[in-house]
Coordinates of C-alpha atoms in Angstrom, one line a residue:
X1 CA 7.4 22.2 -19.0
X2 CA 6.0 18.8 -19.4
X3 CA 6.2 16.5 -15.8
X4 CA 6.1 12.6 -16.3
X5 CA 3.7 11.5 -13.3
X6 CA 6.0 8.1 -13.7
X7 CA 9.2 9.9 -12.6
X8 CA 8.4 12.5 -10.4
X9 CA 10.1 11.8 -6.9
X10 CA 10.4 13.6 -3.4
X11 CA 14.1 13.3 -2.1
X12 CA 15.1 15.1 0.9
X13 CA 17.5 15.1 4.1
X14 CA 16.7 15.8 8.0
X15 CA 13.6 18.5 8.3
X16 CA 13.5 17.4 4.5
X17 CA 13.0 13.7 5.0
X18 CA 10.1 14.8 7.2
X19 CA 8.7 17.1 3.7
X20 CA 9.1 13.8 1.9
X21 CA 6.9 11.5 4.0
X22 CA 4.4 14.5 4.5
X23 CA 4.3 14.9 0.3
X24 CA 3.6 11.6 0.1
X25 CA 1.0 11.0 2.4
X26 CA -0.7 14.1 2.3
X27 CA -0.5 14.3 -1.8
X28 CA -0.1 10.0 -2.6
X29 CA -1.3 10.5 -6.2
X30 CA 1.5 12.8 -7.5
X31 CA 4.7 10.8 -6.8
X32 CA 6.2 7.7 -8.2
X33 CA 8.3 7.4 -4.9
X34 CA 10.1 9.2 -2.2
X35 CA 13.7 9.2 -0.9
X36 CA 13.8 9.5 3.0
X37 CA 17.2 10.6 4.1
X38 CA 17.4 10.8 8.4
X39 CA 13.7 12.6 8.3
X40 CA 11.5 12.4 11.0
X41 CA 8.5 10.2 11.0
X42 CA 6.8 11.1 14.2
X43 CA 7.2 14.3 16.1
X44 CA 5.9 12.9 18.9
X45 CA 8.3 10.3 19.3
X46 CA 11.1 12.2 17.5
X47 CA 10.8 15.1 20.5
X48 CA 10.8 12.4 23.1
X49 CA 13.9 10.4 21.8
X50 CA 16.1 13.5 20.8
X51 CA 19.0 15.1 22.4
X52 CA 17.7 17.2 25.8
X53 CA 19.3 20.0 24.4
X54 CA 18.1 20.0 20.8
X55 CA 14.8 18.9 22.4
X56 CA 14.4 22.9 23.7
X57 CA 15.5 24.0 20.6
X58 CA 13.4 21.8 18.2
X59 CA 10.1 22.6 20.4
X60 CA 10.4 26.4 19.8
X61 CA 10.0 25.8 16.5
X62 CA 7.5 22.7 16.0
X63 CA 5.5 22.8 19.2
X64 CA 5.8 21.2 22.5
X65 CA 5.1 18.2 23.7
X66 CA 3.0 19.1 26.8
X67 CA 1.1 21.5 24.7
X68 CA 1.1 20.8 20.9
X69 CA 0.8 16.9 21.4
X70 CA -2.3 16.4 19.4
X71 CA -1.1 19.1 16.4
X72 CA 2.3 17.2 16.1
X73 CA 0.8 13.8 16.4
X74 CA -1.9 15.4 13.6
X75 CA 0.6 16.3 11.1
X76 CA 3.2 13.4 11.6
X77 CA 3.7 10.7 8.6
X78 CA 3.4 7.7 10.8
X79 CA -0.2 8.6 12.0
X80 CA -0.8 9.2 7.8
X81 CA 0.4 6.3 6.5
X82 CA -3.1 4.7 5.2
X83 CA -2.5 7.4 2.2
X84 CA 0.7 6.5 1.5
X85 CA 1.1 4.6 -2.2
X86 CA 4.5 5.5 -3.2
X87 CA 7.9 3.3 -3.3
X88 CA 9.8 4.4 -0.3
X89 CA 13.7 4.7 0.4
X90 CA 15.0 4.9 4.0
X91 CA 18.1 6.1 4.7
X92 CA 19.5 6.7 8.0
X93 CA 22.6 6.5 10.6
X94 CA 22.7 4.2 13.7
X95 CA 24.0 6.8 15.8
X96 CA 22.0 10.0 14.6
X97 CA 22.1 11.8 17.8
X98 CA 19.8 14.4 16.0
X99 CA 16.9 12.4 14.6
X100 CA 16.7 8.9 16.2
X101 CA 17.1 6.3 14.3
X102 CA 13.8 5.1 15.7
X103 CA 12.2 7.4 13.0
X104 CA 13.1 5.4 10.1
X105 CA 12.5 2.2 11.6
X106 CA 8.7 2.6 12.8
X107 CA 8.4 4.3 9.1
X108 CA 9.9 1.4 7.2
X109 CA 7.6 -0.8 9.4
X110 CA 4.5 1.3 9.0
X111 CA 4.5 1.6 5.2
X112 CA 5.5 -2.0 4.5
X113 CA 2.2 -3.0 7.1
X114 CA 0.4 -1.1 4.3
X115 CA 2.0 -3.4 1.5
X116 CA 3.9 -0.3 0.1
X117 CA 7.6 -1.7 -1.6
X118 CA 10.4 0.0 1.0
X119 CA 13.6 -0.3 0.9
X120 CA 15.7 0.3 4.1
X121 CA 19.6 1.3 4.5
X122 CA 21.0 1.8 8.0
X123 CA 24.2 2.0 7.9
X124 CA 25.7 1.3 11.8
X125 CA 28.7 3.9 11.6
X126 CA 27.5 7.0 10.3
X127 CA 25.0 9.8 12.5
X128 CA 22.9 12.1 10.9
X129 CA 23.8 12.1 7.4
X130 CA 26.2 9.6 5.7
X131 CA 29.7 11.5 5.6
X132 CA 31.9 8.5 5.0
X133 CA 32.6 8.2 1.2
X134 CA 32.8 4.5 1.2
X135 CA 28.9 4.5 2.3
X136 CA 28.0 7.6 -0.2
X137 CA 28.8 5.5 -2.8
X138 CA 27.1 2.4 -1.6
X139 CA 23.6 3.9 -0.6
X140 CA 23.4 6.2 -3.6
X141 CA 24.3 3.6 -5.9
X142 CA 21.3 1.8 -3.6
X143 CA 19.3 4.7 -4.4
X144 CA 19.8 4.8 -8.0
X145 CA 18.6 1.3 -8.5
X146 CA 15.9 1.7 -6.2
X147 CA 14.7 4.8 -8.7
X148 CA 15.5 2.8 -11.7
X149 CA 13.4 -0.1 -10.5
X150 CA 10.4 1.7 -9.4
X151 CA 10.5 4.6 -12.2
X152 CA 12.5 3.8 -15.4
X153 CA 11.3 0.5 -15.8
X154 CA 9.2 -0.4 -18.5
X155 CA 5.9 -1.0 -16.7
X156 CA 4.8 -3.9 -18.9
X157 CA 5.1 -6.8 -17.8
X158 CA 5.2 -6.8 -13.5
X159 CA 7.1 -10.1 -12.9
X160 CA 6.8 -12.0 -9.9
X161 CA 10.2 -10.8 -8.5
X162 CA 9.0 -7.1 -7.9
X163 CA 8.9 -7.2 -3.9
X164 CA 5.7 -4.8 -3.5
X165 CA 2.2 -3.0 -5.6
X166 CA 2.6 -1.9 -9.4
X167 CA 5.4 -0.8 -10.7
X168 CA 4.9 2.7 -10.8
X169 CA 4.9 4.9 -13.6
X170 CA 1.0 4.4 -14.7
X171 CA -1.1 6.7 -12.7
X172 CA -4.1 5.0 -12.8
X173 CA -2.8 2.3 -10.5
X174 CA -1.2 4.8 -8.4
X175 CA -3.8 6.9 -8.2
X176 CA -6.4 4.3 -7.4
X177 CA -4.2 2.6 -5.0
X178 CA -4.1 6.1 -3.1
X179 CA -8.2 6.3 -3.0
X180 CA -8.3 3.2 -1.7
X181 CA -5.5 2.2 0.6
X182 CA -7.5 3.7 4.1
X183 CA -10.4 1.7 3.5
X184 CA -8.2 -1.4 3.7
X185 CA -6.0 -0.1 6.7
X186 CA -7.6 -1.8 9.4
X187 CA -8.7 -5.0 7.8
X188 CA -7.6 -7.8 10.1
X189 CA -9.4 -10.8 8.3
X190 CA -7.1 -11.4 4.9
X191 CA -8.8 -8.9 2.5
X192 CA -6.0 -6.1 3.6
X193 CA -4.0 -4.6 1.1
X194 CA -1.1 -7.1 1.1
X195 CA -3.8 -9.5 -0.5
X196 CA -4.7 -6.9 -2.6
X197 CA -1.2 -6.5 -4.6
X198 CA -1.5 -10.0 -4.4
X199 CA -4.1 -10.4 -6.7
X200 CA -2.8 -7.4 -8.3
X201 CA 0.4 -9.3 -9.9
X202 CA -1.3 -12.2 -10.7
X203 CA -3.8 -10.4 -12.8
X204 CA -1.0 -8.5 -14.6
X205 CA 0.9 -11.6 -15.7
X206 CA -2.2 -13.1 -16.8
X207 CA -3.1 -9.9 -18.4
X208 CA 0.1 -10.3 -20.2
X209 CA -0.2 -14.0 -21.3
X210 CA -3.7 -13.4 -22.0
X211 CA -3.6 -10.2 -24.5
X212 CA -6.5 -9.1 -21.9
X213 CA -6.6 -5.1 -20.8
X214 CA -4.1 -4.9 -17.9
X215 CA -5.6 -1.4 -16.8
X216 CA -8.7 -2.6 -16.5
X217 CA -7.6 -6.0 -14.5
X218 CA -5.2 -4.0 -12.7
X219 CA -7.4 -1.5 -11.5
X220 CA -9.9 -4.3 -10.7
X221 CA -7.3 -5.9 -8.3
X222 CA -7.0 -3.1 -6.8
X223 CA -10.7 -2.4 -5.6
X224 CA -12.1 -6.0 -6.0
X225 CA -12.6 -6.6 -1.8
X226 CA -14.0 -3.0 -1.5
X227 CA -16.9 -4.8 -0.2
X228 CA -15.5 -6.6 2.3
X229 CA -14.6 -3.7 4.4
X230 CA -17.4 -1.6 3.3
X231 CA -19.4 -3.3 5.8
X232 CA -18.8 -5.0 9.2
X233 CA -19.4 -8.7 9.1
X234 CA -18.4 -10.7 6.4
X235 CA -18.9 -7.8 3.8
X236 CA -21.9 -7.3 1.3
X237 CA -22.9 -8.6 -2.3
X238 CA -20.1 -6.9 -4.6
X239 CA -23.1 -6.6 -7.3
X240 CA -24.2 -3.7 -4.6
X241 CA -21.2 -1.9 -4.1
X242 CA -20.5 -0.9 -7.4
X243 CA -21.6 2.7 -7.1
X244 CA -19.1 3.1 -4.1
X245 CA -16.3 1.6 -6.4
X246 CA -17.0 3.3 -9.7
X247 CA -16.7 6.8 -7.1
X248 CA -13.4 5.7 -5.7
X249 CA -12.2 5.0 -9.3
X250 CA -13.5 8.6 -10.6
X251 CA -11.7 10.0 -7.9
X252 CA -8.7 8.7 -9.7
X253 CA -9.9 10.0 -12.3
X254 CA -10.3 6.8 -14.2
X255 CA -12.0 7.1 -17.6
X256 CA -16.3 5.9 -17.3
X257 CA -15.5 3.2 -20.6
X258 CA -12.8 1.8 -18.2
X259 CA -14.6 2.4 -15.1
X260 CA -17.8 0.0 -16.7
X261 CA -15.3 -2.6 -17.2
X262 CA -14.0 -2.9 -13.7
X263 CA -17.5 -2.4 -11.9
X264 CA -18.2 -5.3 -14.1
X265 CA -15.1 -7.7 -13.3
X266 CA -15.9 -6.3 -9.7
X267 CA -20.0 -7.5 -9.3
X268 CA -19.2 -10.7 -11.3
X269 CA -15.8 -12.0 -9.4
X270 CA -17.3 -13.3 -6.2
X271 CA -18.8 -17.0 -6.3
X272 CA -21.5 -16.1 -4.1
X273 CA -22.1 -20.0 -3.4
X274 CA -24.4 -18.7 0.3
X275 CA -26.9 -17.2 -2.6
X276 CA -26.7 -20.2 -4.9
X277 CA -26.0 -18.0 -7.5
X278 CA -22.7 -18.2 -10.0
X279 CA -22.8 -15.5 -12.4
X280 CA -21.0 -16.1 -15.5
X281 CA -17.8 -13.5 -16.1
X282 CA -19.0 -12.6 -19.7
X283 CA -15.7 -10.8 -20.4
X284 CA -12.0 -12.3 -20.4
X285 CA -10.8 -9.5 -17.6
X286 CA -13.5 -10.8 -14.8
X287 CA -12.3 -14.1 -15.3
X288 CA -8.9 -13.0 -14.7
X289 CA -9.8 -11.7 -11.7
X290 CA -11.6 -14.0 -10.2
X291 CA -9.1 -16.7 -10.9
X292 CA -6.2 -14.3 -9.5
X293 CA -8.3 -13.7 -6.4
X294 CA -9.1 -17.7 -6.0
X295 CA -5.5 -18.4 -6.2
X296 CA -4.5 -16.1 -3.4
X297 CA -6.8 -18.6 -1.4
X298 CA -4.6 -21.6 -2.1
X299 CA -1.5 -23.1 -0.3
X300 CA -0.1 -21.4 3.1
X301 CA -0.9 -18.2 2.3
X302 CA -4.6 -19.5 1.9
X303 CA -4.6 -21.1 5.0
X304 CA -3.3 -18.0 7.0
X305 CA -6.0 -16.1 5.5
X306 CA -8.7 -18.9 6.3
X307 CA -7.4 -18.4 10.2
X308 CA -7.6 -14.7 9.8
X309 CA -11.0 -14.5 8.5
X310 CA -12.4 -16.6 11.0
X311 CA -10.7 -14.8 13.9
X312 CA -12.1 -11.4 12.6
X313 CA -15.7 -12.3 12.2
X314 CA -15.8 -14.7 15.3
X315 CA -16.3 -17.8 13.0
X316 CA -15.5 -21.7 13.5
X317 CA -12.8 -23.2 11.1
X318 CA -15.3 -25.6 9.9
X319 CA -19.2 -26.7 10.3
X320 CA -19.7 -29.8 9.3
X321 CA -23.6 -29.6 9.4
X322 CA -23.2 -26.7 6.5
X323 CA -25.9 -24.6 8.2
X324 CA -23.1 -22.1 9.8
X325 CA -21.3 -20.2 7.9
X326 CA -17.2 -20.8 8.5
X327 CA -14.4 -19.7 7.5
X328 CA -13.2 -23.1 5.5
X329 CA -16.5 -22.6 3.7
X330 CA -15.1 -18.4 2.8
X331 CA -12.3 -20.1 1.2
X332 CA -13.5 -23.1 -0.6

């Protein structure tokens, strides 16, 4: 048979929630988004928060802490989650005296840190599974829309009141969002992956008003600050890292013709004022992008990212002598 890469979802209970996170961090590019019902997150933490007697039980099978600490903390979704690019559902009960609540708390938290759309349902009177059938109907009615929104909706256009990344359902973006999501993990100076769906949305709804190629402006978003965390500092020339993002788009198996495009919109977007140079976009898409990526540098948001930048790279806010580079000057 024929699977649609736009609707294929995990969905699993206890041990199962656990197969769900692990499917979608260990394989990000094959699902559109996951259902998390009372699975474990960490095993580390799971162990140490369970029930004594289901503790004994539970290591027999999955390792023990005093011995296995490194395997479980190896194989748990939490200490994955820079792969992650799926839409994910939690679903848990207050007072699981199985699998801690805990576990689908530091998950929700984790994945939304990586900019990742979660939604989150803990209801305070059920345990480990929902048995009451006033809150069956409630979180898989929850459900439902959740899989609705995040695979049966047309994906053209994205409008400003979806909460996360692309809509999913057009594996390019999924796919390249998954190749590139760990080389933003630990960026601490505003070019992280929350800016990056950011500029993603804006480019889409431009893309739309525009009649430009939203795969091309789309994938562009999504690898345009490659750059910056390519390199310590305040990042290289994006002209000279357009070999390592043309590889990160093949690996998403993004077609060359489209590929050209983005490296383009990608070397071209930056003002690169320090070199006195201001290349002209040539094509409608890199001027989408760059004006997407300028407007994320506007308002509060702007200004949180000015203090971020200049925190990360040790810089002042401002130099008025313009012979330092500052992180008002970044921004300008």
């Amino acid at each position: 048979g024929t699977v649609d890469p736009g609707r294929f979802v995990a969905m699993g209970g206890s041990y199962g929630g656990f197969m769900v996170l692990a499917s979608l961090t260990e394989f990000p590019e094959r699902w559109a988004a996951g259902v998390d019902i009372v699975g474990i997150a960490n095993f580390v933490t799971f162990l140490e928060n369970t029930g004594d007697w289901r503790r004994e039980l539970r290591e027999a099978e999955y390792g023990s802490l005093a011995e296995d600490r490194e395997f479980l903390e190896s194989v748990s979704p939490t200490n994955n989650i820079g792969r992650i690019a799926a839409p994910l559902f939690v679903l848990h009960g207050e007072n699981d005296p199985r699998v801690p609540v805990g576990e689908a708390e530091q998950i929700a938290e984790r994945a939304r840190e990586q900019g990742v759309p979660v939604e989150k349902l803990i209801f305070d009177d059920e345990g480990h599974g929902i048995s009451k059938l006033e809150n069956r109907i409630t979180a898989y009615e929850r459900i439902v829309e959740f899989l609705r929104s995040e695979t049966l909706a047309d994906p053209a256009p994205i409008t400003g009141s979806h909460p996360g990344g692309p809509r999913r359902g057009e594996p390019p973006f999924q796919a390249v969002a998954a190749a590139i999501r760990s080389h933003y993990a630990e960026d601490s100076s505003g070019h992280d992956m929350a800016h990056v769906w950011r500029v993603f949305r804006l480019t889409q709804r431009f893309a739309e008003e525009l009649g430009a190629d939203r795969t091309v402006v789309g994938c562009a978003a999504l690898v345009h600050d490659l750059h910056r965390v390519l390199e310590d500092g305040t990042g290289r020339d994006p002209a000279e890292t357009t070999a390592e993002v043309a590889r990160a788009l093949e690996r998403a198996g993004v077609d060359d013709e489209t590929v050209g495009a983005v490296t383009h919109c990608v070397a071209v977007h930056d003002e690169l004022a320090l070199r006195g140079e201001d290349p002209a976009p040539e094509t409608g898409e890199a001027e989408i992008l760059r004006d997407a990526d300028n407007l994320d540098a506007m308002g509060a948001i702007g200004i949180a990212r000015a203090f971020a930048f200049g925190g990360a790279h040790g810089l002042s806010l401002w130099d008025e002598t313009g012979e330092r580079y500052s992180s008002l000057y970044h921004f300008e």
